[in-house]
XYZ file of C-alpha atoms in Angstrom:
302
model
C 68.879 270.925 129.812
C 70.805 272.203 132.833
C 74.256 270.913 133.672
C 72.914 269.025 136.713
C 70.138 267.411 134.653
C 72.616 266.414 131.954
C 74.910 264.867 134.580
C 71.987 262.985 136.120
C 70.934 261.692 132.690
C 74.479 260.523 131.968
C 74.664 258.720 135.331
C 71.371 256.971 134.592
C 72.645 255.803 131.194
C 75.821 254.506 132.829
C 73.736 252.622 135.411
C 71.543 251.062 132.709
C 74.605 249.889 130.774
C 76.125 248.405 133.939
C 72.801 246.790 134.833
C 72.407 245.229 131.376
C 75.968 243.882 131.510
C 75.538 242.460 135.025
C 72.121 240.970 134.234
C 73.414 239.209 131.139
C 76.477 237.838 132.946
C 74.368 236.613 135.871
C 71.573 235.149 133.771
C 72.752 231.494 133.899
C 73.283 231.717 137.665
C 69.933 233.403 138.222
C 68.274 230.699 136.146
C 69.870 227.957 138.256
C 68.337 229.575 141.322
C 64.916 230.225 139.808
C 64.671 226.786 138.183
C 65.358 224.946 141.412
C 63.116 227.256 143.401
C 60.118 226.623 141.122
C 61.153 223.037 140.335
C 61.382 223.435 136.565
C 64.053 224.581 134.099
C 61.270 225.607 131.714
C 59.315 227.636 134.264
C 62.596 228.969 135.634
C 63.330 230.634 132.305
C 59.840 232.167 132.322
C 60.635 233.591 135.769
C 63.868 235.083 134.430
C 62.136 236.624 131.417
C 59.470 238.200 133.627
C 61.980 239.308 136.252
C 64.211 240.994 133.673
C 61.236 242.831 132.209
C 60.591 244.223 135.687
C 64.271 244.942 136.239
C 64.530 247.287 133.282
C 61.092 248.804 133.866
C 62.185 249.909 137.359
C 65.856 250.555 136.631
C 65.401 254.306 136.959
C 64.447 253.945 140.612
C 67.638 252.141 141.685
C 69.494 254.333 144.212
C 73.025 255.251 143.112
C 75.642 252.872 144.452
C 73.239 249.938 144.841
C 75.129 246.596 144.517
C 73.547 245.114 141.406
C 74.129 241.399 142.057
C 72.060 241.115 145.282
C 69.468 243.480 143.825
C 68.999 241.211 140.784
C 68.814 238.102 142.971
C 66.131 239.767 145.082
C 64.038 240.599 141.990
C 64.318 237.020 140.693
C 63.596 235.591 144.152
C 60.443 237.686 144.512
C 59.222 236.777 141.025
C 59.829 233.075 141.690
C 57.841 233.288 144.932
C 55.043 235.054 143.023
C 55.054 232.215 140.488
C 54.853 229.630 143.274
C 51.961 231.498 144.882
C 50.110 231.659 141.559
C 50.665 227.938 141.062
C 49.433 227.100 144.560
C 46.358 229.287 144.035
C 45.540 227.587 140.730
C 45.876 224.194 142.401
C 44.017 225.333 145.542
C 47.020 224.265 147.611
C 48.723 226.360 150.308
C 52.285 227.506 149.674
C 54.213 225.987 152.598
C 56.599 228.519 154.075
C 57.520 226.538 157.231
C 59.867 228.941 159.005
C 60.808 226.342 161.637
C 64.056 227.398 163.257
C 64.759 224.303 165.339
C 67.895 222.196 164.978
C 70.366 224.984 164.187
C 73.558 223.387 162.880
C 76.968 224.845 162.225
C 77.909 224.545 158.572
C 80.899 222.224 158.707
C 83.665 220.679 156.602
C 81.301 218.197 154.959
C 79.927 221.077 152.859
C 81.799 220.169 149.671
C 80.311 216.667 149.552
C 76.821 217.928 150.340
C 77.123 220.591 147.655
C 77.971 217.966 145.030
C 74.859 216.016 146.001
C 72.687 219.132 145.820
C 73.914 219.979 142.324
C 73.081 216.459 141.089
C 69.657 216.117 142.705
C 66.650 216.352 140.391
C 64.965 219.745 140.270
C 61.627 218.178 141.149
C 63.039 217.094 144.517
C 63.679 220.702 145.554
C 59.953 221.333 145.205
C 59.387 218.944 148.116
C 61.169 221.322 150.499
C 59.460 224.270 152.201
C 60.408 227.477 150.432
C 62.918 228.832 153.014
C 64.746 225.485 153.134
C 64.669 225.315 149.353
C 66.127 228.813 148.988
C 68.843 228.238 151.588
C 70.010 224.951 150.046
C 70.011 226.302 146.491
C 71.860 229.491 147.392
C 74.467 227.747 149.573
C 74.976 224.345 147.977
C 74.192 225.026 144.318
C 75.338 228.628 143.911
C 77.942 228.830 146.674
C 76.648 232.021 148.270
C 77.883 232.969 151.745
C 75.633 232.610 154.793
C 75.685 236.377 155.273
C 74.587 237.039 151.686
C 71.839 234.416 151.932
C 70.605 235.971 155.161
C 70.473 239.394 153.492
C 68.615 238.079 150.443
C 66.040 236.110 152.453
C 65.823 238.791 155.163
C 66.660 236.272 157.888
C 69.335 235.954 160.552
C 72.394 233.820 159.831
C 71.235 231.353 162.504
C 67.861 231.043 160.758
C 69.629 230.370 157.458
C 71.703 227.648 159.144
C 68.520 226.059 160.461
C 66.824 226.014 157.069
C 70.018 224.764 155.458
C 70.373 221.907 157.937
C 66.752 220.790 157.619
C 66.719 221.210 153.839
C 69.847 219.109 153.430
C 68.397 216.389 155.649
C 65.196 216.285 153.609
C 67.050 216.114 150.294
C 69.173 213.231 151.543
C 65.988 211.383 152.492
C 64.466 211.744 149.017
C 65.015 208.800 146.703
C 66.634 209.553 143.359
C 65.350 206.348 141.814
C 63.208 207.003 138.763
C 61.099 204.206 137.360
C 58.850 205.898 134.843
C 59.195 204.967 131.174
C 58.945 207.871 128.745
C 56.014 207.635 126.332
C 56.471 207.721 122.564
C 56.426 211.117 120.860
C 53.176 212.588 119.611
C 52.541 212.433 115.849
C 52.788 216.233 115.637
C 56.218 216.412 117.272
C 57.465 213.415 115.321
C 56.372 215.061 112.071
C 57.970 218.384 113.042
C 61.273 216.639 113.805
C 61.236 214.724 110.517
C 60.555 217.862 108.475
C 63.154 219.889 110.400
C 65.859 217.263 109.935
C 64.961 217.046 106.233
C 65.266 220.864 106.158
C 61.824 221.211 104.601
C 61.383 224.761 105.828
C 58.353 225.546 103.661
C 56.444 222.594 105.086
C 57.282 223.768 108.600
C 56.063 227.289 107.833
C 52.743 225.814 106.742
C 52.385 224.307 110.212
C 52.383 227.743 111.871
C 49.157 229.260 113.186
C 48.468 232.765 111.919
C 48.983 234.236 115.396
C 51.952 231.999 116.296
C 54.547 233.430 118.702
C 58.307 232.876 118.912
C 59.979 233.272 122.290
C 63.776 233.294 122.668
C 65.899 234.369 125.612
C 67.701 237.671 125.086
C 65.426 238.428 122.119
C 62.086 240.289 121.884
C 59.060 238.049 121.385
C 57.879 237.827 117.755
C 54.331 237.083 116.659
C 52.566 236.330 113.389
C 53.209 233.550 110.884
C 55.081 235.803 108.448
C 57.623 237.043 110.984
C 57.959 233.766 112.894
C 58.456 231.984 109.577
C 61.851 233.663 109.304
C 62.876 231.522 112.282
C 63.376 228.644 109.841
C 65.318 230.872 107.447
C 67.819 231.504 110.234
C 68.170 227.777 110.910
C 68.802 227.218 107.207
C 71.780 229.586 107.511
C 73.134 228.329 110.870
C 75.595 225.437 111.114
C 73.522 222.295 110.628
C 71.758 220.800 113.655
C 69.414 217.858 114.161
C 66.500 217.540 116.553
C 64.985 214.543 118.322
C 61.861 214.164 120.459
C 62.325 213.889 124.221
C 60.473 214.524 127.481
C 61.287 217.050 130.168
C 59.181 217.678 133.272
C 56.263 215.860 131.690
C 56.379 218.021 128.570
C 57.412 217.093 125.050
C 60.538 218.859 123.875
C 62.893 218.674 120.912
C 66.568 218.256 121.784
C 68.891 220.169 119.463
C 72.336 218.743 118.663
C 75.097 219.872 116.335
C 75.706 217.590 113.383
C 77.261 215.220 112.662
C 77.928 213.857 116.146
C 77.445 216.560 118.762
C 75.407 215.942 121.898
C 72.313 218.005 122.736
C 73.116 221.555 123.780
C 69.619 223.047 124.098
C 65.993 222.314 123.307
C 62.862 223.665 121.680
C 59.392 223.484 123.149
C 56.296 223.687 120.947
C 52.716 224.479 121.879
C 49.877 223.450 119.614
C 46.415 224.665 118.708
C 44.884 221.713 116.929
C 47.332 220.751 114.181
C 48.958 224.202 114.122
C 51.908 225.508 116.142
C 50.837 228.362 118.414
C 54.152 228.953 120.234
C 57.808 228.078 119.683
C 60.180 228.386 122.608
C 63.729 228.138 121.269
C 66.585 228.082 123.787
C 69.414 228.558 121.295
C 70.519 231.676 123.180
C 69.905 230.164 126.624
C 71.858 226.905 126.642
C 72.158 227.271 130.427
C 68.554 226.036 130.627
C 69.920 222.524 130.079
C 71.738 222.728 133.417
C 69.932 220.332 135.734
C 67.402 219.384 133.055
C 66.180 215.807 133.680
C 65.701 214.839 130.042
C 64.403 211.474 128.822
C 64.518 210.530 125.150
C 61.108 209.641 123.784
C 60.429 205.919 123.416
C 60.509 204.543 119.883
C 57.162 203.878 118.278
C-alpha cells in the first residue's frame, strides 16, 4: 500500500468513527423527527433503522469535510418521505405535498409558547399536515432548528419555510386534542405472554417462539431462529427485574416495561404473531427515546 493510499484509508476510518459517534448521539433527535413525520413512534424507529443501514452503506462516498449532522438529517428525511410514499401507494392515496407559499409570516416572540404546544400534540395530528408544513413545524418547534438550517434541509427558501411554518402551526392549533376512544382489552396471547414473563417462566416463553422467529433491537443486529432468540429471555433473567403490562399504542398491542418494584414504564416491547407462535419481537430496551411522544393507553381490564 502506498503512503497516499494508507493516508486515505486512515482518513476513511476516522470518518467512519466520527459518523458512528454522531449517528448514535443524534439517534433520539432523529427519531423525534422521523416519528412525527410518519405519524408513529413505532414506524419512526423503522425509518431510523433503515436510514442508518443506508448511512453506513454509503459512508465511503461522503466528501471530506461534510457536516455530519445535516447530512444525517437529510438521509432520515428522505427515508421518511419514501416510507410515506410507500404507505400512500399501498392505500391508493396521493401523498399531499401542498407547497402553498401564501401567508408568509415572520416568526415572532410567541415561538416559545407555540413550541410547547407542538411538543405536546399527538403524533397522529402531525399526519394531518401536508408534508412541507409537517417538516417545518417539527424541525422548528419540536427540534429547535434554525430557519436557515430548515431551509437547507428541505431545499427551500427561508420565506417558504416561514410560510409552511405559519400554515402548519395554524392547522395544528385547529386540531382537537380530545380523545374519546376506550382501549380494548388485551388479546389472550399478549395477556398470557405478560403473565409468563412476570412469573419469569422463561422456558414457557421459549416454547411460544416460532422456529423462524426474529428479534429486533435498536443498536443491535437482528437475530433470527428460535434457538438464538431464546437467549433473549436468558438476558432478561440476568437484568435487574422488570415487569410488563399490556397496553395500546397507535392501534397496536404493546407491552410496557417498568422497573420493579415501583418504577414507571421506560420502554415497550411489540410482538407479532403467526397463529399461536411469536414471529417477531421488537424490544426497545436500547431505544427508550421511542417513548417520547408515544400516546400510550393501558389495556382495559377483562
